[in-house]
């Protein structure tokens, strides 16, 4: 019983953990791309990677101040969005999908390659760039605190707090944009871009703005992730994470301001709960270790997310809180 | 009325998915038990492989492993397969060094020390970039014929995998991100049959192709067919295929494990010289098999009734349906053929690059590059495009590090989309 | 050259023109020269010279596959020709993007309606308005666009009332019937305050009760001084509202003239019924042709709906 409570506490913690923040930020950006504009960006993780490494490289390798690092991360994400968008936003939707997924894979491979060692630290990654970040925390970051039934380090709390502030700010931004005529054009593009063109809107430019803004939001996610974990490592930026973000977004509901935020929290609650639960079942011999061993548990989450993503789209495409009405409109 | 049809439809779908889930679980249990021995021996290990295309595996080179404190944790020399393997005290950062003096005459190493990060329960793998005089790194233009032939082999292999992907796109409009998993499933099924069950690889491949065809059929029967009839949007289907890919990929990780493994047969072959190029027998056979299979596929598309029907459906589904072609049957056939070809491609890829759980995903993006280059949805375009991509990937090692060669292929994909998005054989889409 | 061609006497001005292909119009607004577009071996459009009279309603007819939609696509920047040029009010339009053409005042609708399903009818309408401050990213963040938004909304409601869609203003456009979508699409095009409206089969699939009111709307556009070019299969409709008719077949203009000239034209009859038919169309034959045309349109639509080419089919 106490073991169950521990698992529950751990799961509650992950509702607001750095992972939830990270995927919420990725999801807010994706929601702009996919939910509102209909852009199939499958390389969202690349934007996060640039944000994260932007900070890590600037501070750890070049000795620049943290804020300059943040700026560099944002600019890098901006440039990536332009580079990806320029050739593909004029083309069919699935081309953007292929190009973005390819770009994300390219970035990860390049950042972890041996020739890149002097800049990115290759597979070892980078660390030791968080000092300035924790120095400005308004409370003691060296001690631990008890909170929501679990123990938190001061550093964790600070990173997560800053993360949720960013989530709030960006959500407000999206909310304001989406009730403006600008947002109306984006939503119209999602429905039928030729119709929008015929009404005198420069569709290409709007798609580009959407891609850039969503990418920049994701880059902040990457920054929070590396600051919270204290290291930037290429394998934190696996392609599969983009799809976790999609799962979170669709779970919470696309084209809703809070969809990705709520979705990400729920997703991480579920993941933490199954991770810890399975681990406990294995530890207690209820699941024989021949069938499932400790290291497999981390993989199970992706299996569950993959299957969950399919099930959601097949049976509940509007997300768990969504309104079926909007979806039916789209079936033909 | 409409509503009731829909509910019945999704009820049926749910039943099918349940069947598939149960089948999958049964297979999973079976395989998990089969892998018991390898799965229970978890712990951190390090593995080093030394080989070049000319000398084959290099035996007797001294290898030293040190941890991040600089303390030596393992030492030994490579075996006849050019491998060195040792257990580690735990996860962490290690440095692997080889003794360059032990390398055979004419072989040099660009670096003799490499860092490796080993995760908990993981395997640290590393290979050293070795060059051997004749076709070595410094060879420049002299390497071009060699790389072209290797590129041809790789390109044909991509083509075998991609023909199905392209035909599926052509006949159903689905951009199937889970096609890579068909490749990996083929390779892994053959691996279990070959390594665990001791079947000769050729027999194992035949069975793997049958399994691949079955999995392709199952894909269409249980998932895509019902979704198509339900009228699901293409983008929804695309995201569903992503979910399927993710789920299957990590299921394969659990079943097969995180490390990559070679087949039991045809290991450690030495390359034979053919004029300016040298090839191992398995590479030669890989090229021959690919060529034969692709010619057979082309003949099927060109000559047989079902092949013509496939091209007709890919060209214009409604016209084909109107002229009496059973489109659903054709699509199912496309899935079966695509699945078994992907399985074959997987075995060939496993033969050259070892079998791993994520091999399909690695290949998927190159397949996309190939079929985009050729023109999405056209069978011959896929062939042509894939071969070009394969050669490009190999040739790119002239200027970029070997470990980055796939990056070259992916960059090519992006360049194609900028320059000629409709591909070599494709045509532009219509508006209005 | 009569520069003061008032909308009301446009018809009579045109009546005096010879029934020649490529005839000069007194006050042309769109002029097409040597326009060729081919798809592989198929020449979809090959127009030597064609002028559209300002302030007139021009009907564009022709069997399926004649190249009418392709011509619309070319004129509005949705497709690029192999060769040729065309101009609007003396300004060359070649190489312009669709949105640039629309901003100049040439607005089109589509054969397959493009209602923006998950936007409300009112939002659909508001999207049509040009030069909106709030459509700029930074301006959207500040409240400065609200006054303009209210104006636009008033204008949109006004148009919706005229098109009898005001009761539906807050419904998703996806819930409208096919005919209502056609109406919405036309009303939305009018929100752009265009000079030239190009309607691709505005009546197709609209129930007969609505057809009459649609026709009235089209006629009203002329009264307001707009130029209308429309594609239509129903000969009665064409006869009823057009001042001038252009007939296309196999990519070429095979005849042009006032409506009554068309059914007597041998080339036109041949184009619709195939050659070796030298009597003018009887009523039954016309029916037959139209029925065939409808079947073909329906088939074409089904085909178009399945083309995996177009982008946004959301979840
Ligand atoms: N994007 C395209 N690719 C290939 N053929 C096309 C394309 N667009 C139109 N066509 C062909 O051009 C011809 C003219 O088509 P269209 O302009 O749609 O005719 P209409 O509108 O008069 O019925 C048809 O034969 C059609 O099949
Ligand atoms: Mg048409």
CSV table of C-alpha atoms in Angstrom, one decimal, chain B residues 29-366:
chain,number,residue,atom,x,y,z
B,29,UNK,CA,5.5,-13.6,-25.3
B,30,UNK,CA,6.9,-16.3,-27.6
B,31,UNK,CA,9.8,-14.2,-28.7
B,32,UNK,CA,10.4,-12.9,-25.2
B,33,UNK,CA,10.7,-16.5,-24.0
B,34,UNK,CA,13.0,-17.3,-26.9
B,35,UNK,CA,15.3,-14.4,-26.0
B,36,UNK,CA,15.3,-15.3,-22.3
B,37,UNK,CA,18.9,-16.2,-22.3
B,38,UNK,CA,20.1,-13.0,-23.9
B,39,UNK,CA,17.7,-10.8,-22.1
B,40,UNK,CA,18.5,-12.1,-18.6
B,41,UNK,CA,22.2,-11.4,-19.1
B,42,UNK,CA,21.8,-7.6,-18.6
B,43,UNK,CA,24.7,-5.6,-17.4
B,44,UNK,CA,26.9,-3.1,-19.1
B,45,UNK,CA,29.3,-4.3,-21.7
B,46,UNK,CA,31.6,-2.7,-24.3
B,47,UNK,CA,32.0,-3.9,-27.8
B,48,UNK,CA,34.6,-2.9,-30.3
B,49,UNK,CA,34.7,-4.1,-33.9
B,50,UNK,CA,37.7,-3.7,-36.2
B,51,UNK,CA,37.4,-4.4,-39.9
B,52,UNK,CA,38.0,-2.9,-43.3
B,53,UNK,CA,36.5,-4.0,-46.6
B,54,UNK,CA,39.7,-5.4,-47.9
B,55,UNK,CA,41.3,-7.1,-45.0
B,56,UNK,CA,38.0,-8.2,-43.5
B,57,UNK,CA,37.8,-8.5,-39.7
B,58,UNK,CA,41.1,-7.8,-38.0
B,59,UNK,CA,42.3,-10.2,-35.4
B,60,UNK,CA,44.7,-9.7,-32.5
B,61,UNK,CA,44.6,-6.0,-32.0
B,62,UNK,CA,45.1,-5.0,-28.4
B,63,UNK,CA,42.1,-3.0,-26.9
B,64,UNK,CA,42.2,-1.1,-23.6
B,65,UNK,CA,39.2,0.4,-21.9
B,66,UNK,CA,39.6,3.1,-19.2
B,67,UNK,CA,36.9,4.8,-17.2
B,68,UNK,CA,36.5,8.5,-16.7
B,69,UNK,CA,39.0,8.5,-13.8
B,70,UNK,CA,41.6,7.1,-16.2
B,71,UNK,CA,41.6,3.7,-14.5
B,72,UNK,CA,41.8,0.7,-16.7
B,73,UNK,CA,38.7,-1.5,-16.5
B,74,UNK,CA,39.2,-4.0,-19.3
B,75,UNK,CA,41.8,-5.1,-21.7
B,76,UNK,CA,42.2,-7.8,-24.4
B,77,UNK,CA,42.5,-8.3,-28.1
B,78,UNK,CA,40.1,-8.8,-31.0
B,79,UNK,CA,39.0,-12.2,-32.0
B,80,UNK,CA,38.7,-13.8,-35.5
B,81,UNK,CA,35.6,-11.7,-36.2
B,82,UNK,CA,37.5,-8.6,-35.4
B,83,UNK,CA,35.5,-8.2,-32.2
B,84,UNK,CA,36.4,-7.4,-28.6
B,85,UNK,CA,33.8,-7.6,-25.9
B,86,UNK,CA,34.2,-7.0,-22.2
B,87,UNK,CA,31.9,-6.5,-19.2
B,88,UNK,CA,32.0,-3.1,-17.5
B,89,UNK,CA,31.7,-2.2,-13.8
B,90,UNK,CA,28.7,0.1,-14.5
B,91,UNK,CA,27.2,2.8,-16.7
B,92,UNK,CA,29.2,5.9,-17.4
B,93,UNK,CA,31.8,7.4,-19.7
B,94,UNK,CA,34.7,5.2,-20.9
B,95,UNK,CA,37.5,5.6,-23.3
B,96,UNK,CA,38.5,2.9,-25.7
B,97,UNK,CA,42.0,2.7,-27.1
B,98,UNK,CA,43.5,0.4,-29.7
B,99,UNK,CA,47.1,-0.3,-30.2
B,100,UNK,CA,47.9,0.9,-33.7
B,101,UNK,CA,51.0,-1.2,-33.8
B,102,UNK,CA,48.9,-4.4,-33.9
B,103,UNK,CA,47.1,-3.4,-37.1
B,104,UNK,CA,48.1,-5.4,-40.2
B,105,UNK,CA,50.4,-4.0,-42.8
B,106,UNK,CA,48.9,-1.1,-44.8
B,107,UNK,CA,46.0,-0.5,-42.4
B,108,UNK,CA,46.1,2.8,-40.5
B,109,UNK,CA,43.7,4.3,-37.9
B,110,UNK,CA,42.7,7.9,-38.1
B,111,UNK,CA,42.2,7.9,-34.3
B,112,UNK,CA,43.3,5.3,-31.8
B,113,UNK,CA,41.2,6.5,-28.9
B,114,UNK,CA,37.4,7.1,-28.8
B,115,UNK,CA,35.0,8.1,-26.0
B,116,UNK,CA,32.0,5.8,-25.4
B,117,UNK,CA,29.0,6.5,-23.2
B,118,UNK,CA,27.3,3.5,-21.7
B,119,UNK,CA,23.8,3.7,-20.4
B,120,UNK,CA,22.5,1.5,-17.6
B,121,UNK,CA,22.2,-2.0,-18.8
B,122,UNK,CA,23.4,-0.9,-22.2
B,123,UNK,CA,26.2,-1.8,-24.6
B,124,UNK,CA,28.9,0.7,-25.5
B,125,UNK,CA,29.8,0.1,-29.1
B,126,UNK,CA,32.5,1.8,-31.1
B,127,UNK,CA,34.2,1.3,-34.4
B,128,UNK,CA,37.4,2.9,-35.5
B,129,UNK,CA,37.7,4.5,-38.9
B,130,UNK,CA,40.4,2.4,-40.5
B,131,UNK,CA,41.8,3.0,-43.9
B,132,UNK,CA,43.6,0.4,-46.0
B,133,UNK,CA,46.0,1.6,-48.6
B,134,UNK,CA,44.4,0.8,-51.9
B,135,UNK,CA,40.8,2.0,-51.2
B,136,UNK,CA,41.6,4.0,-48.1
B,137,UNK,CA,40.3,7.3,-46.8
B,138,UNK,CA,43.1,9.2,-48.5
B,139,UNK,CA,42.4,7.5,-51.9
B,140,UNK,CA,40.2,10.3,-53.2
B,141,UNK,CA,39.2,9.7,-56.7
B,142,UNK,CA,40.5,6.1,-56.6
B,143,UNK,CA,37.7,5.3,-54.2
B,144,UNK,CA,35.0,6.4,-56.5
B,145,UNK,CA,34.4,3.1,-58.4
B,146,UNK,CA,34.4,1.3,-55.1
B,147,UNK,CA,31.9,3.7,-53.5
B,148,UNK,CA,29.7,3.6,-56.6
B,149,UNK,CA,29.4,-0.1,-56.4
B,150,UNK,CA,28.7,0.0,-52.6
B,151,UNK,CA,26.2,2.8,-53.4
B,152,UNK,CA,24.6,0.6,-56.0
B,153,UNK,CA,24.2,-2.2,-53.4
B,154,UNK,CA,22.8,0.2,-50.8
B,155,UNK,CA,20.5,1.9,-53.3
B,156,UNK,CA,19.1,-1.4,-54.6
B,157,UNK,CA,18.4,-2.4,-51.1
B,158,UNK,CA,16.6,0.9,-50.4
B,159,UNK,CA,14.7,0.4,-53.6
B,160,UNK,CA,13.5,-3.1,-52.5
B,161,UNK,CA,12.2,-1.6,-49.3
B,162,UNK,CA,10.8,1.5,-51.0
B,163,UNK,CA,8.8,-0.1,-53.8
B,164,UNK,CA,6.1,-1.1,-51.4
B,165,UNK,CA,6.1,2.3,-49.7
B,166,UNK,CA,5.7,4.0,-53.0
B,167,UNK,CA,3.0,1.7,-54.3
B,168,UNK,CA,1.0,2.0,-51.1
B,169,UNK,CA,1.2,5.8,-51.4
B,170,UNK,CA,0.2,5.6,-55.0
B,171,UNK,CA,-2.8,3.3,-54.5
B,172,UNK,CA,-4.1,4.7,-51.2
B,173,UNK,CA,-2.6,8.1,-50.7
B,174,UNK,CA,-1.1,7.0,-47.4
B,175,UNK,CA,2.3,8.3,-46.4
B,176,UNK,CA,3.1,5.3,-44.3
B,177,UNK,CA,5.6,6.2,-41.6
B,178,UNK,CA,5.4,2.7,-40.3
B,179,UNK,CA,7.0,1.2,-43.4
B,180,UNK,CA,10.4,1.1,-41.8
B,181,UNK,CA,9.0,-1.2,-39.2
B,182,UNK,CA,8.1,-3.7,-41.9
B,183,UNK,CA,11.8,-3.7,-42.8
B,184,UNK,CA,12.9,-4.2,-39.2
B,185,UNK,CA,10.3,-6.9,-38.6
B,186,UNK,CA,11.7,-8.9,-41.6
B,187,UNK,CA,15.2,-8.6,-40.4
B,188,UNK,CA,14.5,-9.5,-36.9
B,189,UNK,CA,12.3,-12.5,-37.7
B,190,UNK,CA,15.1,-13.8,-39.9
B,191,UNK,CA,17.6,-13.1,-37.1
B,192,UNK,CA,15.7,-15.2,-34.6
B,193,UNK,CA,15.2,-18.0,-37.0
B,194,UNK,CA,18.9,-17.8,-38.0
B,195,UNK,CA,20.6,-17.2,-34.7
B,196,UNK,CA,18.2,-18.6,-32.1
B,197,UNK,CA,16.7,-21.4,-34.1
B,198,UNK,CA,19.7,-22.2,-36.2
B,199,UNK,CA,18.1,-22.2,-39.6
B,200,UNK,CA,20.2,-21.3,-42.6
B,201,UNK,CA,19.8,-17.7,-43.4
B,202,UNK,CA,18.4,-18.3,-46.8
B,203,UNK,CA,15.6,-20.4,-45.3
B,204,UNK,CA,15.1,-17.9,-42.6
B,205,UNK,CA,14.8,-15.1,-45.2
B,206,UNK,CA,12.1,-17.0,-47.1
B,207,UNK,CA,10.1,-17.4,-43.9
B,208,UNK,CA,10.8,-13.8,-42.9
B,209,UNK,CA,9.4,-12.7,-46.3
B,210,UNK,CA,6.3,-14.8,-45.7
B,211,UNK,CA,5.9,-13.2,-42.3
B,212,UNK,CA,6.5,-9.7,-43.9
B,213,UNK,CA,3.8,-10.4,-46.4
B,214,UNK,CA,1.5,-11.5,-43.6
B,215,UNK,CA,2.2,-8.4,-41.6
B,216,UNK,CA,1.6,-6.3,-44.7
B,217,UNK,CA,-1.7,-8.0,-45.2
B,218,UNK,CA,-2.6,-7.6,-41.5
B,219,UNK,CA,-1.9,-3.9,-41.8
B,220,UNK,CA,-4.4,-3.5,-44.5
B,221,UNK,CA,-6.9,-6.0,-43.1
B,222,UNK,CA,-7.0,-4.8,-39.6
B,223,UNK,CA,-6.2,-1.1,-39.8
B,224,UNK,CA,-5.9,0.7,-43.1
B,225,UNK,CA,-8.7,-1.0,-45.0
B,226,UNK,CA,-11.3,-0.2,-42.3
B,227,UNK,CA,-10.0,3.3,-42.0
B,228,UNK,CA,-10.2,3.8,-45.7
B,229,UNK,CA,-13.7,2.6,-45.9
B,230,UNK,CA,-14.6,4.8,-43.0
B,231,UNK,CA,-13.3,7.8,-45.0
B,232,UNK,CA,-10.6,8.9,-42.6
B,233,UNK,CA,-8.6,11.9,-43.7
B,234,UNK,CA,-5.2,11.4,-45.1
B,235,UNK,CA,-3.5,13.5,-42.4
B,236,UNK,CA,-5.2,11.5,-39.6
B,237,UNK,CA,-4.0,8.4,-41.3
B,238,UNK,CA,-0.5,9.8,-41.5
B,239,UNK,CA,-0.5,10.5,-37.8
B,240,UNK,CA,-1.9,7.0,-37.1
B,241,UNK,CA,1.0,5.6,-39.1
B,242,UNK,CA,3.4,7.6,-36.9
B,243,UNK,CA,1.8,6.1,-33.8
B,244,UNK,CA,2.0,2.6,-35.3
B,245,UNK,CA,5.6,3.2,-36.2
B,246,UNK,CA,6.5,4.4,-32.7
B,247,UNK,CA,4.7,1.6,-31.0
B,248,UNK,CA,6.1,-1.2,-33.2
B,249,UNK,CA,9.6,0.3,-33.0
B,250,UNK,CA,9.8,0.2,-29.3
B,251,UNK,CA,8.1,-3.1,-29.1
B,252,UNK,CA,10.9,-4.4,-31.3
B,253,UNK,CA,13.4,-2.8,-29.0
B,254,UNK,CA,11.9,-4.7,-26.1
B,255,UNK,CA,11.8,-8.0,-28.0
B,256,UNK,CA,15.1,-7.7,-29.7
B,257,UNK,CA,17.0,-5.6,-27.2
B,258,UNK,CA,18.9,-2.4,-27.7
B,259,UNK,CA,22.1,-3.7,-29.2
B,260,UNK,CA,22.6,-4.6,-32.8
B,261,UNK,CA,23.5,-8.1,-33.8
B,262,UNK,CA,24.9,-9.8,-36.8
B,263,UNK,CA,23.4,-12.9,-38.5
B,264,UNK,CA,25.1,-16.2,-37.8
B,265,UNK,CA,25.9,-16.9,-41.4
B,266,UNK,CA,28.3,-15.2,-43.8
B,267,UNK,CA,30.2,-13.5,-41.0
B,268,UNK,CA,33.7,-12.2,-41.5
B,269,UNK,CA,33.9,-12.6,-45.2
B,270,UNK,CA,37.0,-11.2,-46.9
B,271,UNK,CA,36.7,-9.0,-49.9
B,272,UNK,CA,37.8,-10.2,-53.3
B,273,UNK,CA,39.3,-7.9,-55.8
B,274,UNK,CA,37.5,-7.2,-59.1
B,275,UNK,CA,39.7,-4.7,-60.9
B,276,UNK,CA,39.5,-1.3,-59.1
B,277,UNK,CA,36.8,-2.6,-56.7
B,278,UNK,CA,36.7,-5.2,-54.0
B,279,UNK,CA,33.6,-6.8,-52.7
B,280,UNK,CA,32.7,-9.5,-50.3
B,281,UNK,CA,30.7,-12.4,-51.6
B,282,UNK,CA,27.7,-11.4,-49.6
B,283,UNK,CA,27.8,-7.9,-51.1
B,284,UNK,CA,27.9,-9.4,-54.5
B,285,UNK,CA,25.0,-11.7,-53.8
B,286,UNK,CA,23.1,-8.8,-52.3
B,287,UNK,CA,23.4,-6.9,-55.5
B,288,UNK,CA,22.5,-9.9,-57.6
B,289,UNK,CA,19.5,-10.8,-55.4
B,290,UNK,CA,18.2,-7.2,-55.4
B,291,UNK,CA,18.5,-6.9,-59.2
B,292,UNK,CA,16.7,-10.2,-59.8
B,293,UNK,CA,13.9,-9.3,-57.4
B,294,UNK,CA,13.5,-5.8,-58.8
B,295,UNK,CA,13.4,-7.2,-62.4
B,296,UNK,CA,10.7,-9.7,-61.3
B,297,UNK,CA,8.8,-6.9,-59.7
B,298,UNK,CA,9.1,-4.8,-62.8
B,299,UNK,CA,7.9,-7.7,-65.0
B,300,UNK,CA,5.0,-8.3,-62.6
B,301,UNK,CA,4.0,-4.6,-62.9
B,302,UNK,CA,4.4,-4.7,-66.6
B,303,UNK,CA,3.1,-8.1,-67.7
B,304,UNK,CA,0.7,-9.6,-65.2
B,305,UNK,CA,-2.9,-8.7,-64.8
B,306,UNK,CA,-2.5,-7.8,-61.1
B,307,UNK,CA,0.5,-5.7,-61.9
B,308,UNK,CA,-1.3,-3.7,-64.5
B,309,UNK,CA,-4.2,-3.3,-62.2
B,310,UNK,CA,-1.8,-2.0,-59.5
B,311,UNK,CA,-0.5,0.6,-61.9
B,312,UNK,CA,-3.9,1.5,-63.0
B,313,UNK,CA,-5.1,2.0,-59.4
B,314,UNK,CA,-2.0,4.1,-58.6
B,315,UNK,CA,-2.6,6.2,-61.6
B,316,UNK,CA,-6.3,6.9,-61.0
B,317,UNK,CA,-8.2,5.0,-58.4
B,318,UNK,CA,-11.7,6.0,-59.5
B,319,UNK,CA,-11.1,5.4,-63.1
B,320,UNK,CA,-9.7,2.0,-62.2
B,321,UNK,CA,-12.7,1.2,-60.1
B,322,UNK,CA,-15.0,2.3,-62.8
B,323,UNK,CA,-13.4,0.1,-65.3
B,324,UNK,CA,-14.1,-2.9,-63.1
B,325,UNK,CA,-10.9,-3.4,-61.2
B,326,UNK,CA,-11.4,-4.6,-57.6
B,327,UNK,CA,-9.5,-1.8,-56.0
B,328,UNK,CA,-9.6,-3.3,-52.4
B,329,UNK,CA,-8.1,-6.5,-53.7
B,330,UNK,CA,-5.4,-4.7,-55.5
B,331,UNK,CA,-4.5,-2.6,-52.5
B,332,UNK,CA,-4.4,-5.7,-50.3
B,333,UNK,CA,-2.0,-7.3,-52.8
B,334,UNK,CA,0.1,-4.2,-52.8
B,335,UNK,CA,0.4,-4.5,-49.0
B,336,UNK,CA,1.4,-8.1,-49.2
B,337,UNK,CA,4.0,-7.6,-51.9
B,338,UNK,CA,5.3,-4.4,-50.1
B,339,UNK,CA,5.5,-6.2,-46.8
B,340,UNK,CA,7.5,-9.1,-48.1
B,341,UNK,CA,9.8,-7.0,-50.2
B,342,UNK,CA,10.5,-4.8,-47.1
B,343,UNK,CA,11.3,-7.9,-45.1
B,344,UNK,CA,13.8,-9.0,-47.8
B,345,UNK,CA,15.3,-5.5,-47.8
B,346,UNK,CA,15.6,-5.8,-44.0
B,347,UNK,CA,17.6,-9.0,-44.2
B,348,UNK,CA,19.9,-7.5,-46.8
B,349,UNK,CA,20.4,-4.5,-44.7
B,350,UNK,CA,21.0,-6.6,-41.6
B,351,UNK,CA,23.6,-8.6,-43.6
B,352,UNK,CA,25.6,-5.5,-44.3
B,353,UNK,CA,25.0,-3.3,-41.2
B,354,UNK,CA,23.8,-5.8,-38.6
B,355,UNK,CA,20.3,-6.2,-37.3
B,356,UNK,CA,18.9,-3.6,-34.9
B,357,UNK,CA,15.6,-2.6,-33.6
B,358,UNK,CA,15.6,0.9,-35.2
B,359,UNK,CA,17.1,-0.1,-38.5
B,360,UNK,CA,13.8,0.5,-40.2
B,361,UNK,CA,13.5,4.0,-39.1
B,362,UNK,CA,17.0,4.8,-40.2
B,363,UNK,CA,16.2,3.5,-43.6
B,364,UNK,CA,12.7,5.1,-43.8
B,365,UNK,CA,14.0,8.6,-44.4
B,366,UNK,CA,16.3,7.4,-47.1
